[in-house]
Coordinates of C-alpha atoms in Angstrom, one line a residue:
Chain N
M96 CA 17.7 -2.1 -47.9
A97 CA 14.9 -4.9 -47.9
K98 CA 11.2 -2.6 -48.3
K99 CA 9.6 -3.6 -45.0
T100 CA 5.6 -4.1 -45.3
R101 CA 3.6 -4.8 -41.9
H102 CA 0.8 -6.9 -43.5
K103 CA 0.7 -10.5 -44.0
G104 CA 1.9 -9.6 -47.6
D105 CA 3.0 -6.6 -49.7
E106 CA 0.6 -6.1 -52.8
A107 CA 1.8 -8.6 -54.9
G108 CA 1.2 -11.3 -52.4
R109 CA 5.1 -11.2 -50.8
P110 CA 5.9 -11.8 -47.7
A111 CA 6.1 -9.5 -44.9
K112 CA 10.1 -8.1 -45.2
T113 CA 12.0 -6.2 -42.2
L114 CA 13.8 -3.7 -43.1
H115 CA 17.2 -3.6 -42.1
V116 CA 18.9 -7.2 -41.0
D117 CA 23.0 -7.1 -38.8
A118 CA 24.3 -9.9 -41.0
E119 CA 25.7 -10.3 -37.4
H120 CA 22.1 -11.6 -35.8
K121 CA 21.9 -13.2 -39.3
A122 CA 24.5 -15.6 -38.1
A123 CA 24.6 -16.1 -35.3
V124 CA 21.0 -17.2 -34.9
G125 CA 21.6 -19.1 -37.7
R126 CA 24.2 -20.9 -36.4
R127 CA 22.0 -21.3 -33.7
L128 CA 19.4 -22.8 -35.7
R129 CA 21.2 -25.2 -37.2
R130 CA 22.4 -26.8 -34.1
I131 CA 18.8 -27.6 -32.5
E132 CA 18.0 -29.3 -36.2
G133 CA 20.2 -31.3 -35.1
Q134 CA 19.2 -31.6 -31.5
V135 CA 15.6 -32.6 -32.5
R136 CA 17.8 -35.2 -35.0
G137 CA 19.1 -36.6 -31.7
I138 CA 15.3 -37.2 -30.1
E139 CA 14.5 -38.6 -32.7
Q140 CA 17.7 -41.0 -32.9
M141 CA 16.9 -41.5 -28.6
I142 CA 13.0 -42.4 -29.4
E143 CA 14.2 -45.6 -31.3
E144 CA 17.6 -46.9 -28.9
D145 CA 14.1 -46.6 -26.7
R146 CA 16.2 -44.8 -24.6
Y147 CA 14.4 -43.4 -21.2
C148 CA 12.0 -41.8 -21.7
V149 CA 13.4 -38.9 -18.5
D150 CA 16.5 -38.9 -20.6
I151 CA 14.8 -37.9 -23.9
L152 CA 11.7 -35.2 -21.5
T153 CA 15.9 -34.2 -20.9
Q154 CA 17.1 -33.5 -24.4
I155 CA 13.2 -31.3 -25.3
A156 CA 13.6 -29.0 -22.6
A157 CA 17.5 -28.3 -24.4
V158 CA 15.7 -27.3 -27.4
H159 CA 12.9 -25.9 -25.5
S160 CA 15.4 -23.3 -24.4
G161 CA 17.7 -22.9 -27.8
L162 CA 14.5 -22.2 -29.1
R163 CA 13.8 -19.1 -26.5
A164 CA 17.5 -18.1 -27.2
V165 CA 16.3 -17.7 -31.0
A166 CA 13.2 -15.9 -29.7
K167 CA 15.1 -13.5 -27.8
E168 CA 17.3 -12.0 -30.5
T169 CA 14.9 -11.9 -32.7
L170 CA 13.1 -9.4 -30.4
R171 CA 16.2 -7.8 -29.4
H172 CA 16.5 -7.2 -33.2
H173 CA 12.6 -6.5 -33.4
L174 CA 13.0 -3.6 -30.8
R175 CA 16.6 -2.4 -32.3
H176 CA 14.6 -1.5 -36.2
C177 CA 10.5 -2.6 -36.2
V178 CA 9.5 -1.0 -33.3
R179 CA 11.3 1.4 -33.1
D180 CA 11.2 3.1 -36.1
A181 CA 7.7 2.8 -36.0
M182 CA 7.9 4.9 -32.5
A183 CA 10.1 7.3 -33.7
N184 CA 8.5 8.1 -36.9
D185 CA 4.7 6.4 -37.8
P186 CA 3.0 7.0 -35.1
G187 CA -0.2 5.5 -36.6
S188 CA 0.7 2.2 -36.0
L189 CA 1.9 2.0 -32.7
E190 CA -1.0 0.6 -31.4
R191 CA -1.0 -1.8 -34.0
T192 CA 3.5 -2.6 -32.9
I193 CA 2.4 -2.9 -29.3
E194 CA -0.1 -5.4 -30.4
E195 CA 2.2 -7.2 -32.1
L196 CA 5.0 -7.2 -30.0
L197 CA 2.1 -8.4 -26.9
E198 CA 0.8 -10.7 -29.6
V199 CA 3.5 -12.6 -29.8
Y200 CA 5.6 -11.7 -26.0
H201 CA 2.5 -14.4 -24.4
R202 CA 2.9 -17.4 -27.2
V203 CA 6.8 -17.1 -27.1
R204 CA 6.5 -17.5 -23.5
Chain X
M260 CA 12.2 -56.8 -24.6
A261 CA 15.0 -54.9 -23.4
K262 CA 16.5 -54.7 -19.8
K263 CA 15.5 -50.7 -17.9
T264 CA 18.4 -49.3 -16.2
R265 CA 18.0 -46.9 -13.6
H266 CA 21.5 -44.6 -13.7
K267 CA 22.8 -42.4 -16.7
G268 CA 23.7 -45.7 -17.9
D269 CA 24.1 -49.6 -17.3
E270 CA 27.7 -50.9 -15.6
A271 CA 29.2 -51.3 -19.9
G272 CA 28.0 -47.2 -19.4
R273 CA 25.5 -47.9 -22.3
P274 CA 22.9 -45.5 -21.8
A275 CA 19.8 -46.6 -19.7
K276 CA 16.4 -47.3 -22.0
T277 CA 12.9 -47.9 -21.2
L278 CA 11.7 -51.3 -20.5
H279 CA 8.9 -51.4 -22.5
V280 CA 7.9 -49.3 -25.4
D281 CA 5.0 -49.2 -28.0
A282 CA 5.1 -49.4 -31.9
E283 CA 2.7 -47.1 -32.2
H284 CA 3.8 -44.5 -29.8
K285 CA 6.7 -44.9 -31.6
A286 CA 5.5 -43.6 -34.6
A287 CA 3.6 -40.7 -33.7
V288 CA 6.4 -38.9 -31.5
G289 CA 8.6 -39.5 -34.4
R290 CA 6.1 -38.5 -37.2
R291 CA 5.6 -35.4 -35.6
L292 CA 9.9 -35.0 -35.0
R293 CA 10.7 -35.2 -38.7
R294 CA 7.4 -32.8 -38.7
I295 CA 9.1 -30.0 -35.5
E296 CA 12.4 -30.7 -37.5
G297 CA 11.2 -29.4 -40.6
Q298 CA 10.1 -26.3 -39.3
V299 CA 13.5 -25.5 -37.7
R300 CA 15.1 -25.5 -41.1
G301 CA 11.3 -23.2 -42.3
I302 CA 13.0 -20.6 -39.4
E303 CA 16.7 -21.1 -41.2
Q304 CA 14.6 -19.8 -44.3
M305 CA 12.9 -17.0 -42.9
I306 CA 15.9 -15.9 -42.4
E307 CA 17.8 -16.4 -44.7
E308 CA 15.3 -14.0 -46.6
D309 CA 15.3 -11.5 -43.9
R310 CA 11.3 -12.1 -43.2
Y311 CA 9.4 -10.1 -40.9
C312 CA 10.7 -10.4 -37.6
V313 CA 7.2 -10.7 -35.9
D314 CA 6.9 -14.1 -38.1
I315 CA 9.5 -15.5 -37.8
L316 CA 8.5 -15.4 -33.3
T317 CA 5.4 -17.2 -34.6
Q318 CA 7.4 -19.9 -36.7
I319 CA 9.5 -20.1 -33.3
A320 CA 5.5 -19.8 -30.6
A321 CA 4.8 -23.3 -33.8
V322 CA 8.2 -25.8 -32.7
H323 CA 7.6 -25.2 -29.6
S324 CA 3.8 -26.1 -28.9
G325 CA 5.0 -29.0 -31.3
L326 CA 7.3 -30.3 -29.1
R327 CA 4.8 -29.8 -25.8
A328 CA 2.8 -32.6 -27.6
V329 CA 5.9 -34.7 -27.5
A330 CA 6.7 -34.3 -24.3
K331 CA 3.3 -35.0 -23.2
E332 CA 3.7 -37.9 -25.2
T333 CA 6.7 -39.4 -23.6
L334 CA 5.6 -38.5 -20.3
R335 CA 2.3 -40.2 -20.6
H336 CA 4.2 -43.3 -21.3
H337 CA 6.8 -43.0 -18.8
L338 CA 3.8 -42.6 -16.5
R339 CA 2.7 -45.8 -17.8
H340 CA 5.0 -48.0 -17.9
C341 CA 8.3 -47.1 -16.1
V342 CA 6.5 -44.9 -13.3
R343 CA 4.0 -47.1 -12.8
D344 CA 5.9 -50.0 -13.0
A345 CA 8.1 -48.4 -10.0
M346 CA 5.7 -47.8 -8.2
A347 CA 3.4 -51.0 -8.6
N348 CA 7.0 -53.8 -8.1
D349 CA 10.1 -51.6 -6.9
P350 CA 9.4 -49.3 -3.4
G351 CA 12.9 -47.9 -3.3
S352 CA 13.0 -46.6 -5.8
L353 CA 9.6 -44.6 -5.4
E354 CA 10.9 -41.2 -4.2
R355 CA 13.7 -41.6 -6.7
T356 CA 11.2 -42.1 -9.7
I357 CA 9.2 -38.9 -8.2
E358 CA 11.9 -36.6 -8.0
E359 CA 13.2 -37.3 -11.3
L360 CA 9.5 -36.5 -13.0
L361 CA 9.6 -33.3 -11.0
E362 CA 12.7 -32.3 -11.7
V363 CA 11.1 -33.2 -15.4
Y364 CA 8.7 -32.1 -14.8
H365 CA 10.5 -28.2 -13.6
R366 CA 12.3 -28.0 -17.0
V367 CA 9.9 -29.5 -19.9
R368 CA 7.2 -26.5 -18.8
Chain T
M93 CA -7.8 -40.9 7.2
A94 CA -10.9 -38.3 5.3
K95 CA -11.7 -41.0 2.0
K96 CA -11.3 -39.8 -1.6
T97 CA -13.7 -39.5 -4.1
R98 CA -12.1 -38.7 -7.5
H99 CA -14.8 -37.2 -9.2
K100 CA -15.8 -33.5 -8.5
G101 CA -17.6 -34.2 -4.6
D102 CA -18.7 -37.5 -3.4
E103 CA -22.1 -38.4 -3.0
A104 CA -23.9 -36.2 -0.7
G105 CA -21.9 -33.0 -3.3
R106 CA -18.4 -32.6 -0.9
P107 CA -15.8 -31.7 -2.9
A108 CA -13.3 -34.0 -3.4
K109 CA -10.5 -34.5 -0.1
T110 CA -6.5 -36.1 -0.4
L111 CA -6.6 -39.5 0.6
H112 CA -3.8 -38.5 2.6
V113 CA -1.4 -34.8 4.4
D114 CA 2.1 -35.0 5.5
A115 CA 1.1 -32.5 8.5
E116 CA 4.6 -31.2 7.9
H117 CA 3.6 -30.5 4.7
K118 CA 0.4 -28.5 4.5
A119 CA 2.4 -26.5 7.2
A120 CA 5.8 -25.7 4.6
V121 CA 2.3 -24.5 1.6
G122 CA 0.2 -22.8 4.0
R123 CA 3.3 -21.1 5.1
R124 CA 4.6 -20.1 1.5
L125 CA 1.0 -19.3 0.4
R126 CA 0.8 -16.3 2.6
R127 CA 3.8 -14.7 1.6
I128 CA 2.7 -15.1 -1.9
E129 CA -0.5 -12.8 -0.6
G130 CA 1.5 -10.3 0.6
Q131 CA 3.9 -10.5 -2.4
V132 CA 0.1 -9.4 -4.5
R133 CA -0.7 -7.3 -1.4
G134 CA 2.7 -5.6 -2.1
I135 CA 2.6 -5.0 -5.9
E136 CA -1.2 -3.7 -5.4
Q137 CA 1.2 -0.7 -3.8
M138 CA 3.1 -0.6 -6.5
I139 CA 0.4 -0.3 -8.9
E140 CA -1.4 2.4 -6.6
E141 CA 2.4 4.5 -6.1
D142 CA 2.7 4.5 -9.7
R143 CA 6.0 2.8 -9.4
Y144 CA 7.9 1.9 -12.7
C145 CA 6.1 -0.5 -15.1
V146 CA 9.9 -3.0 -14.9
D147 CA 10.0 -3.0 -10.8
I148 CA 6.7 -4.3 -10.9
L149 CA 6.7 -6.7 -14.1
T150 CA 10.4 -8.2 -12.0
Q151 CA 7.9 -8.8 -8.8
I152 CA 4.9 -11.0 -10.7
A153 CA 8.2 -12.7 -11.9
A154 CA 8.5 -13.6 -8.1
V155 CA 4.9 -14.3 -7.2
H156 CA 5.0 -17.2 -10.8
S157 CA 8.3 -18.4 -9.2
G158 CA 7.0 -19.2 -5.4
L159 CA 3.5 -20.5 -7.0
R160 CA 5.5 -22.9 -9.0
A161 CA 7.3 -23.5 -5.3
V162 CA 3.5 -25.1 -4.2
A163 CA 2.5 -26.5 -7.7
K164 CA 5.9 -29.2 -6.9
E165 CA 5.3 -28.5 -3.5
T166 CA 1.3 -30.8 -4.1
L167 CA 2.6 -32.8 -7.3
R168 CA 5.5 -34.1 -5.2
H169 CA 2.5 -35.2 -2.6
H170 CA 0.3 -36.4 -4.5
L171 CA 1.9 -38.0 -6.8
R172 CA 3.3 -39.7 -3.2
H173 CA -0.1 -40.2 -2.0
C174 CA -2.8 -40.7 -4.5
V175 CA -0.8 -40.7 -7.6
R176 CA 1.6 -44.2 -6.2
D177 CA -2.0 -45.7 -4.4
A178 CA -4.4 -45.9 -7.2
M179 CA -1.2 -47.0 -9.3
A180 CA 0.0 -49.7 -7.6
N181 CA -3.8 -50.5 -6.2
D182 CA -6.8 -49.6 -8.3
P183 CA -5.3 -50.8 -11.4
G184 CA -8.8 -49.7 -13.0
S185 CA -7.9 -45.8 -12.2
L186 CA -4.6 -45.8 -14.0
E187 CA -5.6 -43.8 -17.4
R188 CA -7.5 -41.5 -15.5
T189 CA -5.1 -40.9 -12.7
I190 CA -2.4 -40.6 -15.5
E191 CA -4.3 -38.0 -17.7
E192 CA -6.0 -36.4 -15.0
L193 CA -1.5 -35.6 -13.8
L194 CA -1.2 -34.6 -17.6
E195 CA -4.1 -31.7 -17.9
V196 CA -2.6 -30.2 -15.0
Y197 CA 0.8 -30.5 -15.8
H198 CA 0.5 -28.8 -19.0
R199 CA -1.9 -25.6 -17.5
V200 CA 0.4 -25.2 -14.2
R201 CA 3.5 -24.7 -16.1
Chain B
M231 CA 4.0 14.5 -13.5
A232 CA 6.3 12.0 -11.5
K233 CA 10.0 12.6 -13.0
K234 CA 10.7 9.0 -13.6
T235 CA 14.3 7.6 -12.9
R236 CA 15.8 5.5 -15.1
H237 CA 17.8 3.6 -12.0
K238 CA 16.1 1.3 -9.2
G239 CA 16.0 4.8 -7.1
D240 CA 16.4 8.3 -8.1
E241 CA 18.8 10.8 -5.4
A242 CA 17.1 10.8 -2.5
G243 CA 16.9 6.7 -2.9
R244 CA 13.8 7.1 -3.8
P245 CA 12.3 4.3 -6.2
A246 CA 11.4 5.3 -9.7
K247 CA 8.6 5.8 -10.5
T248 CA 6.2 5.8 -14.1
L249 CA 6.1 8.5 -15.6
H250 CA 2.4 9.1 -16.8
V251 CA -0.6 6.5 -15.5
D252 CA -3.8 5.6 -16.9
A253 CA -5.7 6.1 -14.0
E254 CA -8.3 3.5 -15.9
H255 CA -5.1 0.8 -16.2
K256 CA -5.1 1.8 -13.3
A257 CA -8.2 0.9 -11.5
A258 CA -8.2 -1.9 -13.9
V259 CA -5.3 -3.5 -12.7
G260 CA -5.7 -3.2 -9.5
R261 CA -9.7 -4.5 -9.6
R262 CA -7.5 -7.6 -10.5
L263 CA -4.8 -8.0 -8.1
R264 CA -7.5 -7.5 -5.3
R265 CA -9.0 -10.8 -6.8
I266 CA -6.4 -12.5 -6.7
E267 CA -5.3 -11.8 -4.0
G268 CA -9.0 -14.3 -3.2
Q269 CA -7.4 -17.0 -5.7
V270 CA -4.1 -17.8 -3.2
R271 CA -6.4 -17.4 0.3
G272 CA -8.6 -19.8 -1.4
I273 CA -5.6 -22.1 -2.0
E274 CA -5.5 -21.6 1.8
Q275 CA -8.6 -22.9 2.6
M276 CA -8.4 -25.4 0.0
I277 CA -4.8 -26.5 1.3
E278 CA -7.0 -26.7 4.8
E279 CA -9.2 -28.4 4.1
D280 CA -7.0 -31.5 3.2
R281 CA -8.7 -30.8 -1.1
Y282 CA -7.3 -33.5 -3.5
C283 CA -4.1 -32.5 -5.0
V284 CA -5.1 -32.3 -7.7
D285 CA -8.1 -29.3 -7.3
I286 CA -5.3 -27.2 -6.1
L287 CA -3.2 -27.0 -9.1
T288 CA -6.1 -26.5 -11.0
Q289 CA -6.6 -22.9 -8.9
I290 CA -2.6 -22.7 -8.7
A291 CA -3.2 -22.6 -13.0
A292 CA -5.8 -19.7 -12.5
V293 CA -4.0 -17.5 -10.4
H294 CA -0.8 -17.9 -13.5
S295 CA -3.0 -17.5 -15.5
G296 CA -4.5 -14.2 -14.2
L297 CA -0.7 -12.8 -13.3
R298 CA 0.4 -13.2 -17.3
A299 CA -3.0 -11.2 -17.9
V300 CA -1.6 -8.1 -14.9
A301 CA 2.3 -8.4 -16.9
K302 CA 0.2 -8.1 -20.1
E303 CA -1.8 -5.2 -19.4
T304 CA 1.3 -3.6 -16.9
L305 CA 3.9 -4.1 -20.5
R306 CA 1.1 -2.5 -22.7
H307 CA 1.4 0.3 -20.4
H308 CA 4.9 0.2 -20.7
L309 CA 5.5 0.2 -24.3
R310 CA 3.0 2.8 -24.9
H311 CA 4.3 5.6 -21.9
C312 CA 8.1 5.0 -20.7
V313 CA 9.1 2.8 -24.0
R314 CA 8.1 4.8 -26.5
D315 CA 9.4 8.0 -24.9
A316 CA 12.7 6.2 -24.8
M317 CA 12.8 5.1 -28.7
A318 CA 11.6 8.4 -29.5
N319 CA 13.0 11.3 -27.3
D320 CA 15.8 9.4 -26.0
P321 CA 18.4 7.8 -28.4
G322 CA 21.0 7.5 -25.4
S323 CA 18.8 5.1 -22.8
L324 CA 17.4 3.0 -26.5
E325 CA 19.6 -0.4 -25.6
R326 CA 19.3 0.0 -21.4
T327 CA 15.7 0.6 -21.8
I328 CA 15.8 -2.7 -24.9
E329 CA 17.3 -4.7 -22.5
E330 CA 15.1 -4.0 -19.7
L331 CA 12.2 -5.6 -21.7
L332 CA 14.3 -8.5 -22.7
E333 CA 15.6 -9.0 -19.2
V334 CA 11.6 -9.0 -17.4
Y335 CA 10.0 -11.4 -20.8
H336 CA 12.4 -14.3 -19.7
R337 CA 11.4 -13.4 -15.9
V338 CA 7.2 -12.5 -16.2
R339 CA 7.3 -15.9 -19.3

């Protein structure tokens, strides 16, 4: 189980890791991101072909909604593991966990 | 200059094209999309490395804001050329042009 | 027809007025705003009664969507009259009209 | 302390109540909502006076951001009390608590 540290990186400066990751969650989110990557390349293609602006904007909206699904899945995973772990076993980190969640909640809306 | 047709595709079913495209606009939007593509691949990498969920959500927020900049630039281009052309020279297409803009406005928000 | 001035207010400092307003548009938007006002008072009441947070958040979402409908209707009116007037008859104000629209477009999303 | 029930209403059909409410939270949110109510009335007035559409849209954006502040404060309160209570003491309701949060997250964005 990857040790999870809360600050930006652990003592050795390595980036923070999530405590526990469901393999199924990881595979599903990975697939969705690869699809989004393809959609972004598709928009580059449309720009190259001088496609109609409204069609391009419609594709951008599709990428936004794909990203929101990834964010929702990531948030679900975060609530199930990191937030629950903090709330149940680490009252000292409760306020920081809540503020972190509120901060991200507003940025990813 | 690629002839612009308004419906989803022209008589031969080819996708609709924008009437006039500034080369500068095209290059700037292309660069930004390639950066976004790289950011999406970066998020895939973070998922692979079981990185902390909040860091992943922060990166997703960054892709959202990059996409919004592309949408704003595309909309600016659309207003300058297609919408202005319709409003000044093609009163018959005014209502359709406005409804198209409002529809996109809601989807890309 | 109220004279429309573009800067924040006209020579006498009076707030800028829209060139032309459909009575029907005005009545429909007014009704919707009064409903929104009532919804906001309803949320105040829920707070007073210590109602469940998720129910309160659901009501807030309802007010957001009512506001977006008012914004869409106002934008439709703006495109039909002010933007069209500028694009068809006042090329000098085209860039400012477009930038104004893009600015508002992003703030009201 | 009002007993909190999770479904839409308790056995007697009364609406669900939040378990614990900070008086300070309640006063702050109440003040903000009354200000929002005043802003909505202000927009009604602007419509009556045929004010410039862009100025009206700017005011609508201000109400949106006031509402988001109320949503953030309500969510903070929900996380501190209801979610924490469920996560620490009521594992059976964990999934429902998480899905409720995710549902609200999408609607209030």
